Coordinates of C-alpha atoms in Angstrom, one line a residue:
M1 CA -4.6 1.2 -23.2
S2 CA -2.5 2.2 -20.5
P3 CA -1.5 -0.6 -18.0
V4 CA -4.0 -1.4 -15.4
P5 CA -3.1 1.1 -12.4
P6 CA -2.6 -0.5 -8.9
P7 CA -4.9 0.6 -5.8
H8 CA -4.4 3.7 -4.0
Q9 CA -1.6 5.6 -6.0
F10 CA -1.3 9.1 -6.5
E11 CA 1.4 10.9 -8.9
S12 CA 3.7 13.1 -7.0
S13 CA 2.9 16.6 -8.0
T14 CA 5.8 18.9 -9.1
D15 CA 6.7 22.3 -7.3
P16 CA 8.9 23.9 -10.1
Y17 CA 10.0 26.6 -7.5
A18 CA 10.4 24.3 -4.6
A19 CA 13.9 22.6 -3.6
P20 CA 13.8 18.7 -4.4
Q21 CA 12.2 16.9 -1.8
P22 CA 13.6 13.6 -0.4
T23 CA 11.5 10.5 -0.2
P24 CA 11.2 7.5 1.9
Q25 CA 13.2 4.7 0.6
N26 CA 11.0 3.3 -2.0
Q27 CA 9.7 1.9 -4.4
E28 CA 8.7 -1.0 -6.8
A29 CA 10.9 -3.5 -5.5
V30 CA 9.7 -7.1 -5.3
G31 CA 11.4 -7.2 -1.9
Y32 CA 14.3 -6.2 0.1
S33 CA 17.4 -6.1 -1.8
P34 CA 20.9 -6.8 -0.2
E35 CA 21.9 -3.3 -0.2
P36 CA 21.1 -1.5 3.2
P37 CA 19.0 2.2 2.3
A38 CA 21.3 4.3 0.9
P39 CA 20.9 8.1 2.7
A40 CA 17.8 9.5 1.7
G41 CA 19.0 12.1 -1.1
P42 CA 16.5 14.5 -3.2
S43 CA 14.0 12.8 -4.9
A44 CA 13.5 13.0 -8.9
K45 CA 10.6 15.4 -9.3
K46 CA 8.0 13.5 -11.9
N47 CA 5.0 15.1 -13.8
R48 CA 1.9 14.6 -12.2
M49 CA -0.5 12.1 -14.0
P50 CA -4.0 11.7 -13.9
L51 CA -5.6 9.9 -10.7
I52 CA -4.8 6.1 -10.5
I53 CA -6.1 4.0 -7.7
G54 CA -3.0 2.3 -6.8
A55 CA 0.0 2.3 -4.0
V56 CA 3.8 2.0 -5.6
L57 CA 4.4 1.3 -2.0
G58 CA 7.8 2.6 -0.5
V59 CA 10.4 -0.2 0.5
I60 CA 13.0 0.8 3.2
V61 CA 15.8 -2.1 2.5
L62 CA 16.8 -3.4 6.2
V63 CA 19.7 -5.5 5.1
A64 CA 23.2 -4.9 5.3
A65 CA 25.8 -4.3 2.6
G66 CA 27.2 -7.3 0.9
V67 CA 24.5 -9.6 2.8
G68 CA 22.8 -11.3 0.0
I69 CA 19.6 -11.7 1.7
G70 CA 18.2 -11.5 -1.6
A71 CA 14.4 -10.4 -2.0
L72 CA 13.6 -10.4 1.8
L73 CA 9.9 -8.9 1.8
R74 CA 8.2 -7.8 5.2
S75 CA 6.3 -10.6 7.0
R76 CA 4.8 -9.2 10.3
G77 CA 4.6 -11.4 13.5
T78 CA 2.1 -11.2 16.2
S79 CA 3.4 -8.0 17.8
G80 CA 2.0 -5.9 15.4
N81 CA -1.2 -4.6 14.1
A82 CA -2.2 -4.2 10.4
T83 CA -5.0 -1.8 9.8
A84 CA -6.6 -3.8 7.0
S85 CA -7.6 -7.4 7.0
A86 CA -8.7 -9.7 4.3
S87 CA -10.2 -13.5 4.6
V88 CA -9.5 -15.5 1.6
S89 CA -12.0 -18.4 1.1
A90 CA -10.8 -21.6 -0.2
D91 CA -14.0 -22.5 -2.2
W92 CA -12.3 -20.2 -4.9
A93 CA -10.3 -23.0 -5.7
E94 CA -13.1 -24.9 -6.6
G95 CA -13.6 -22.5 -9.6
S96 CA -16.1 -19.5 -9.6
H97 CA -19.2 -18.4 -11.7
Q98 CA -20.8 -14.7 -12.9
T99 CA -23.7 -13.6 -10.6
W100 CA -24.1 -10.0 -11.7
S101 CA -22.7 -7.3 -14.3
L102 CA -22.9 -3.7 -14.3
E103 CA -22.2 -0.7 -17.0
L104 CA -20.0 1.5 -15.7
E105 CA -18.3 4.2 -17.5
P106 CA -14.9 3.6 -19.2
D107 CA -11.8 4.6 -17.0
S108 CA -13.8 4.4 -14.1
Y109 CA -12.2 3.9 -10.7
I110 CA -13.4 1.8 -8.2
R111 CA -13.2 1.3 -4.2
G112 CA -15.3 -0.6 -1.9
N113 CA -15.6 -1.3 2.0
G114 CA -17.9 -3.7 3.3
S115 CA -21.0 -4.0 1.2
Q116 CA -20.7 -0.7 -0.3
L117 CA -19.2 -0.3 -4.2
A118 CA -17.8 3.2 -5.2
V119 CA -17.4 4.4 -8.3
A120 CA -15.7 7.5 -9.9
S121 CA -16.3 8.2 -13.4
P122 CA -15.1 11.3 -15.5
T123 CA -17.7 13.6 -16.9
D124 CA -17.8 15.6 -20.2
S125 CA -17.0 18.6 -18.0
L126 CA -13.2 19.2 -17.2
G127 CA -12.4 18.4 -13.5
V128 CA -15.7 17.5 -12.5
W129 CA -16.5 13.8 -11.5
S130 CA -19.5 11.5 -11.1
V131 CA -19.1 9.4 -7.8
A132 CA -22.0 6.5 -7.3
A133 CA -22.4 4.3 -4.1
Y134 CA -23.6 0.8 -4.6
D135 CA -25.0 -1.4 -2.1
T136 CA -23.9 -5.2 -3.0
A137 CA -25.2 -6.9 0.2
D138 CA -28.3 -8.4 -1.6
G139 CA -26.4 -9.8 -4.9
A140 CA -27.0 -7.2 -8.0
P141 CA -25.7 -3.7 -7.4
Q142 CA -28.1 -1.4 -6.0
E143 CA -27.5 2.3 -6.4
Q144 CA -27.6 4.4 -3.2
W145 CA -26.4 7.5 -4.3
S146 CA -24.7 9.8 -6.9
V147 CA -23.5 13.0 -7.0
E148 CA -21.0 15.3 -9.1
V149 CA -18.1 16.7 -7.5
E150 CA -15.8 19.5 -9.0
V151 CA -12.1 18.4 -7.9
G152 CA -10.4 21.1 -10.4
T153 CA -7.7 18.8 -11.2
D154 CA -7.2 15.6 -12.7
E155 CA -5.2 13.6 -9.9
F156 CA -6.8 13.5 -6.4
R157 CA -7.3 11.4 -3.8
F158 CA -10.0 8.7 -4.0
E159 CA -10.1 6.7 -0.5
Y160 CA -12.2 5.7 2.2
W161 CA -11.5 7.7 5.5
G162 CA -14.0 6.4 8.3
D163 CA -17.3 7.7 7.3
Y164 CA -16.4 9.6 4.7
L165 CA -15.1 8.9 0.8
V166 CA -12.5 11.5 0.1
V167 CA -13.0 12.7 -3.5
G168 CA -9.6 15.2 -3.4
G169 CA -10.5 18.2 -1.7
T170 CA -14.0 16.8 -0.7
L171 CA -15.3 14.5 1.9
L172 CA -18.3 12.7 0.9
E173 CA -20.5 10.6 3.6
T174 CA -20.7 7.1 2.6
S175 CA -24.3 7.1 3.7
D176 CA -25.9 9.6 1.7
G177 CA -23.1 11.1 -0.7
G178 CA -23.6 14.6 1.5
A179 CA -20.6 16.8 0.7
Y180 CA -18.4 18.7 2.6
T181 CA -15.2 20.8 2.0
A182 CA -12.0 18.8 3.2
P183 CA -9.6 20.5 5.5
W184 CA -6.8 19.9 2.3
E185 CA -6.8 21.3 -1.1
S186 CA -7.9 18.7 -4.2
R187 CA -4.2 19.0 -5.6
D188 CA -2.6 17.7 -1.8
A189 CA -1.8 14.6 -1.1
P190 CA -2.4 13.5 2.5
E191 CA -1.7 9.8 4.0
F192 CA -4.0 8.0 5.9
L193 CA -4.1 5.5 8.7
D194 CA -6.8 4.5 10.7
E195 CA -8.9 7.4 11.7
Y196 CA -6.0 9.9 10.9
A197 CA -5.2 12.0 8.1
L198 CA -1.5 13.6 7.9
L199 CA -0.1 16.2 5.4
C200 CA 3.6 17.4 5.3
T201 CA 4.2 20.4 3.4
Y202 CA 7.1 21.9 1.5
D203 CA 8.3 24.4 4.6
G204 CA 8.5 21.1 7.1
T205 CA 5.1 21.4 8.7
C206 CA 2.8 18.6 9.2
T207 CA -0.6 18.5 10.2
S208 CA -3.2 15.7 11.3
W209 CA -6.5 15.3 11.4
T210 CA -9.3 12.7 12.6
A211 CA -12.2 11.5 11.0
D212 CA -14.5 12.0 13.7
D213 CA -13.4 15.7 13.4
P214 CA -12.2 16.7 10.2
S215 CA -12.9 20.3 10.2
T216 CA -10.3 20.9 13.1
S217 CA -6.7 19.8 13.2
L218 CA -5.1 17.8 16.0
W219 CA -1.8 19.7 15.4
E220 CA 0.2 21.5 13.2
Q221 CA 3.8 21.7 13.8
Q222 CA 7.1 22.1 11.9
I223 CA 8.6 18.7 12.4
D224 CA 12.1 19.3 10.3
E225 CA 14.1 21.0 8.1
P226 CA 12.2 21.7 4.6
E227 CA 15.2 19.6 2.7
N228 CA 14.2 16.5 4.9
I229 CA 10.7 16.5 5.0
F230 CA 8.5 13.7 2.9
T231 CA 6.0 15.5 1.1
D232 CA 3.6 14.7 -1.9
Q233 CA 3.9 10.8 -1.3
S234 CA 2.8 9.0 -4.2
T235 CA 0.4 6.4 -2.1
A236 CA -2.4 7.1 0.2
Y237 CA -1.1 5.3 2.9
P238 CA 2.5 5.2 4.4
D239 CA 4.4 2.1 3.7
P240 CA 4.3 -0.2 6.3
S241 CA 8.3 0.5 6.9
R242 CA 7.3 3.6 7.9
V243 CA 4.9 2.5 10.7
Y244 CA 5.4 1.2 13.9
Q245 CA 1.9 0.6 15.1
D246 CA 0.2 -1.0 18.3
D247 CA -3.1 -0.5 20.7
Q248 CA -1.8 2.6 22.3
V249 CA 0.0 4.6 19.7
A250 CA 0.9 5.1 15.8
Y251 CA 4.1 6.7 14.6
V252 CA 4.9 7.3 11.3
S253 CA 8.5 8.5 10.1
V254 CA 8.0 11.8 8.4
S255 CA 11.7 12.5 7.3
R256 CA 14.6 10.8 7.5
S257 CA 15.5 10.6 11.0
K258 CA 12.2 11.4 12.4
A259 CA 8.6 9.9 13.3
V260 CA 5.6 11.3 14.6
D261 CA 2.5 10.3 16.8
L262 CA -0.4 10.9 14.9
A263 CA -2.5 11.9 18.1
T264 CA -0.4 14.2 19.8
G265 CA 2.3 15.3 17.1
D266 CA 5.0 14.0 19.6
V267 CA 8.2 13.6 17.8
I268 CA 10.9 10.9 18.1
D269 CA 14.0 12.1 16.8
F270 CA 16.4 9.1 15.7
D271 CA 19.0 11.4 15.1
L272 CA 20.6 9.7 12.3
G273 CA 23.9 9.8 10.7
D274 CA 24.4 10.6 7.0
T275 CA 25.0 6.6 6.3
Y276 CA 21.8 5.4 8.1
G277 CA 18.5 3.8 7.0
L278 CA 15.7 3.6 9.3
G279 CA 12.4 1.2 8.8
A280 CA 9.9 -0.2 11.1
L281 CA 9.5 -3.6 12.4
A282 CA 6.3 -4.9 14.2
D283 CA 7.9 -4.3 18.0
G284 CA 10.1 -1.5 17.3
W285 CA 12.3 0.0 14.5
V286 CA 15.7 -1.0 13.1
K287 CA 18.4 1.3 11.3
V288 CA 21.2 0.0 9.3
D289 CA 24.7 1.7 8.7
H290 CA 25.1 1.9 5.1
D291 CA 28.8 1.9 5.8
T292 CA 29.3 -1.1 8.0
G293 CA 26.5 -3.2 7.8
R294 CA 25.6 -2.7 11.7
Y295 CA 22.1 -3.4 12.5
T296 CA 20.9 -1.7 15.8
L297 CA 17.4 -2.6 16.6
L298 CA 15.3 0.2 18.7
S299 CA 12.4 0.2 21.1
P300 CA 9.0 1.9 19.5
T301 CA 10.2 5.4 21.3
G302 CA 13.9 4.7 19.6
K303 CA 15.5 3.5 22.7
E304 CA 18.5 0.9 21.7
R305 CA 17.9 -2.6 22.4
D306 CA 20.5 -4.6 20.3
S307 CA 23.2 -4.2 18.2
F308 CA 24.8 -6.8 15.5
E309 CA 26.4 -6.8 12.3
A310 CA 25.1 -9.3 9.4
A311 CA 27.0 -12.4 7.9
A312 CA 27.3 -12.7 4.2
D313 CA 24.6 -14.8 2.4
E314 CA 23.9 -15.4 -1.1
N315 CA 20.7 -17.1 -0.6
P316 CA 18.4 -16.0 -3.4
L317 CA 15.4 -16.7 -1.4
G318 CA 13.4 -14.4 0.5
A319 CA 10.3 -14.2 2.8
A320 CA 7.0 -13.0 0.8
R321 CA 5.4 -10.3 2.1
L322 CA 2.2 -11.3 3.7
F323 CA -1.0 -8.7 3.5
D324 CA -1.9 -9.5 7.3
A325 CA 1.8 -9.3 8.3
P326 CA 3.5 -6.9 6.8
N327 CA 6.5 -6.0 9.1
V328 CA 9.1 -8.3 10.5
T329 CA 9.5 -8.6 13.9
A330 CA 13.3 -7.9 15.7
E331 CA 13.8 -11.7 16.4
Q332 CA 13.2 -12.6 12.5
I333 CA 15.4 -9.9 11.1
T334 CA 17.6 -10.9 13.6
K335 CA 17.5 -14.7 12.3
L336 CA 17.8 -13.5 8.7
A337 CA 20.5 -10.8 8.6
K338 CA 22.8 -13.3 11.3
D339 CA 22.4 -16.6 9.9
G340 CA 20.0 -16.4 6.5
D341 CA 17.1 -18.5 8.2
L342 CA 13.6 -18.1 6.8
S343 CA 12.2 -20.9 8.8
W344 CA 9.7 -18.4 10.0
A345 CA 8.4 -17.7 6.7
R346 CA 4.9 -18.6 5.4
A347 CA 5.7 -18.3 1.9
Q348 CA 9.0 -17.2 -0.1
V349 CA 10.1 -15.1 -3.0
R350 CA 13.1 -16.2 -5.3
T351 CA 15.5 -14.0 -7.7
D352 CA 16.7 -15.1 -10.5
E353 CA 19.6 -12.9 -12.3
D354 CA 22.0 -13.3 -14.8
A355 CA 23.8 -10.6 -16.9
E356 CA 20.5 -9.5 -18.9
T357 CA 17.8 -10.9 -17.1
C358 CA 16.2 -10.6 -13.8
T359 CA 12.7 -12.1 -12.4
V360 CA 11.1 -13.2 -9.3
A361 CA 8.8 -15.9 -8.5
F362 CA 6.3 -16.7 -5.8
L363 CA 6.6 -19.7 -3.7
V364 CA 3.9 -21.5 -1.3
D365 CA 4.9 -24.7 0.2
G366 CA 7.6 -25.1 -1.9
T367 CA 4.9 -25.0 -5.1
E368 CA 6.0 -22.1 -7.8
L369 CA 2.8 -19.7 -8.8
D370 CA 2.6 -19.4 -12.3
T371 CA 2.7 -16.0 -13.9
T372 CA 0.0 -13.7 -15.0
Q373 CA 0.2 -11.5 -18.0
E374 CA 2.0 -8.9 -16.2
D375 CA 5.7 -8.6 -16.5
W376 CA 7.2 -10.1 -13.4
G377 CA 10.7 -8.6 -13.5
C378 CA 12.3 -7.6 -10.2
S379 CA 10.6 -4.6 -9.8
F380 CA 6.8 -3.8 -9.9
D381 CA 4.8 -1.1 -10.4
Y382 CA 3.1 -2.0 -7.0
T383 CA 4.4 -3.5 -3.8
P384 CA 2.9 -7.3 -3.9
Y385 CA 1.3 -8.9 -0.5
L386 CA 0.2 -12.3 -0.5
L387 CA -3.1 -13.5 1.3
I388 CA -3.2 -17.5 2.1
S389 CA -6.4 -19.2 2.9
D390 CA -6.3 -20.9 6.6
D391 CA -6.0 -24.3 4.9
D392 CA -3.2 -23.4 2.5
S393 CA -5.2 -24.2 -0.8
L394 CA -5.2 -21.1 -2.2
V395 CA -3.4 -17.9 -2.4
M396 CA -4.0 -14.2 -3.4
M397 CA -1.8 -11.6 -4.4
T398 CA -3.3 -8.0 -4.2
A399 CA -1.4 -4.2 -4.7
S400 CA -3.3 -2.8 -2.0
S401 CA -2.0 -1.5 1.0
P402 CA -1.7 -3.2 4.7
M403 CA -2.5 0.2 6.1
Q404 CA -5.7 0.6 4.5
T405 CA -9.0 1.2 6.2
A406 CA -11.1 0.0 3.4
S407 CA -11.9 -3.6 3.5
T408 CA -11.8 -4.0 -0.2
I409 CA -8.5 -4.9 -2.0
S410 CA -7.5 -5.1 -5.5
L411 CA -6.3 -8.7 -6.6
R412 CA -3.5 -9.1 -9.4
G413 CA -3.5 -13.2 -9.2
M414 CA -5.5 -15.7 -7.5
W415 CA -3.6 -19.6 -7.2
T416 CA -4.0 -22.9 -6.5
T417 CA -1.4 -23.8 -4.2
A418 CA -1.5 -27.6 -4.7
D419 CA 0.0 -27.0 -8.6
G420 CA 0.5 -22.7 -8.6
K421 CA -2.1 -22.8 -11.4
L422 CA -3.8 -19.3 -11.9
I423 CA -7.4 -19.6 -11.4
S424 CA -9.5 -17.6 -14.1
L425 CA -12.5 -15.7 -13.7
G426 CA -15.0 -16.2 -16.5
E427 CA -13.6 -14.0 -19.8
N428 CA -11.7 -11.5 -17.5
E429 CA -8.1 -12.3 -17.2
F430 CA -5.4 -11.1 -14.4
G431 CA -2.8 -8.7 -15.9
T432 CA -5.3 -7.1 -18.1
D433 CA -8.6 -6.2 -16.1
E434 CA -9.1 -4.8 -12.5
F435 CA -10.0 -7.2 -9.6
Y436 CA -11.7 -6.6 -6.4
L437 CA -12.1 -8.6 -3.8
M438 CA -15.2 -7.2 -2.0
N439 CA -15.3 -9.9 0.7
P440 CA -14.8 -13.7 0.9
E441 CA -17.7 -14.5 -1.2
L442 CA -17.4 -12.0 -4.1
I443 CA -14.8 -10.4 -6.2
V444 CA -15.8 -7.7 -8.7
A445 CA -13.8 -7.4 -12.0
Y446 CA -13.6 -4.3 -14.3
D447 CA -13.0 -4.1 -17.6
P448 CA -11.6 -0.4 -18.0
T449 CA -11.8 -0.3 -22.0
S450 CA -15.5 -1.5 -22.3
G451 CA -16.7 -0.3 -18.4
E452 CA -18.3 -3.4 -17.8
A453 CA -18.2 -4.7 -14.3
T454 CA -18.7 -8.2 -13.4
G455 CA -19.4 -10.2 -10.3
Y456 CA -18.1 -13.5 -9.5
A457 CA -18.8 -16.1 -6.6
P458 CA -16.8 -19.0 -5.9
G459 CA -18.0 -22.7 -6.4
A460 CA -19.2 -23.7 -9.8
E461 CA -22.6 -22.7 -10.8

């Protein structure tokens, strides 16, 4: 059996006749490395793989060359607006009990939003998937509807978008499964943010749609030269390091030097030199000169606010990424880069590296979390975010994107912070099975080998 796939991932496509395409600085790193982002170059082409509901979230490195800031991880302050939100119940620290089970097909894909559980399962017909929706509001799942969708390929987006469930090139109404044709092809890989969908193609053109009226594009225009545009992104949601978002606007970087307003198509040209990397902050942007290590803080529209050089620091500690605060503020990145100041970080990650091995450890209130069955090397196949209960007694790790609109998130671990011990759920195990937090009082575990889904509630039975 292959490793459990993280949520929201879609393997990048390969066009053998197209020039190699650049990608944002990415991916799999547990945190920011001590190096700034190298100038974006051609991406390594990969063979297509079947859809996996997972996210290998791109990581833009925001620290200067020679600055040993270790595994700095994003932590957004109050200035930014996370798209997704999740509430953690401390009652899970007291144990759990099984409430229901549901037999599904093996190797199914699970998503969820509110009380609705959506499942896509392969059928005996090539390119045809069975999609079913279940209501979990009253306990055991009750089927709401079930349809078959012909996607014509074994890799496709499977995500919630507004009142629709995206299944490749088909939009299913979440209320009754009514099917409509999406404005893109099944093999395309659009990105979603709030009500918007964004698709950039190999010719440098980007198009935006809204879930309120998916039949009509909001705008379509040439954004950048074909060799610079970000295409075929592996994740359904843009990495937070590419997104500046507030109550009025949502900008997403679509090439190494340009960002676009999803609502209007207006473009910000940062006019970056070849040695610069760019990343989003909670209150603007930061560009880092790869050669000199100079930071330049920018406003949301790209105007320069401040500039400084970072100080050398070999501290192996960094600030852990928080799901509800995925981007640092200008003040936080300044404190960290200038002084190695992590006093603002709610949780930390430590990098332990020698000539032969590299591992990471997560710490909350100074307590180190036990590892799961996953191999916690210095790079993951997803970007780990932490969720901490209000009373700091319990912490969860998720592979889901903070940019998603669906409320259900995947879980990769759950611990009591008093002792760092991993919490178990029945016979299901983190690192082997898949787990989904539907709401603070319901976690769904799924064994992709047997096809059994199990509902758990917090507290002893």
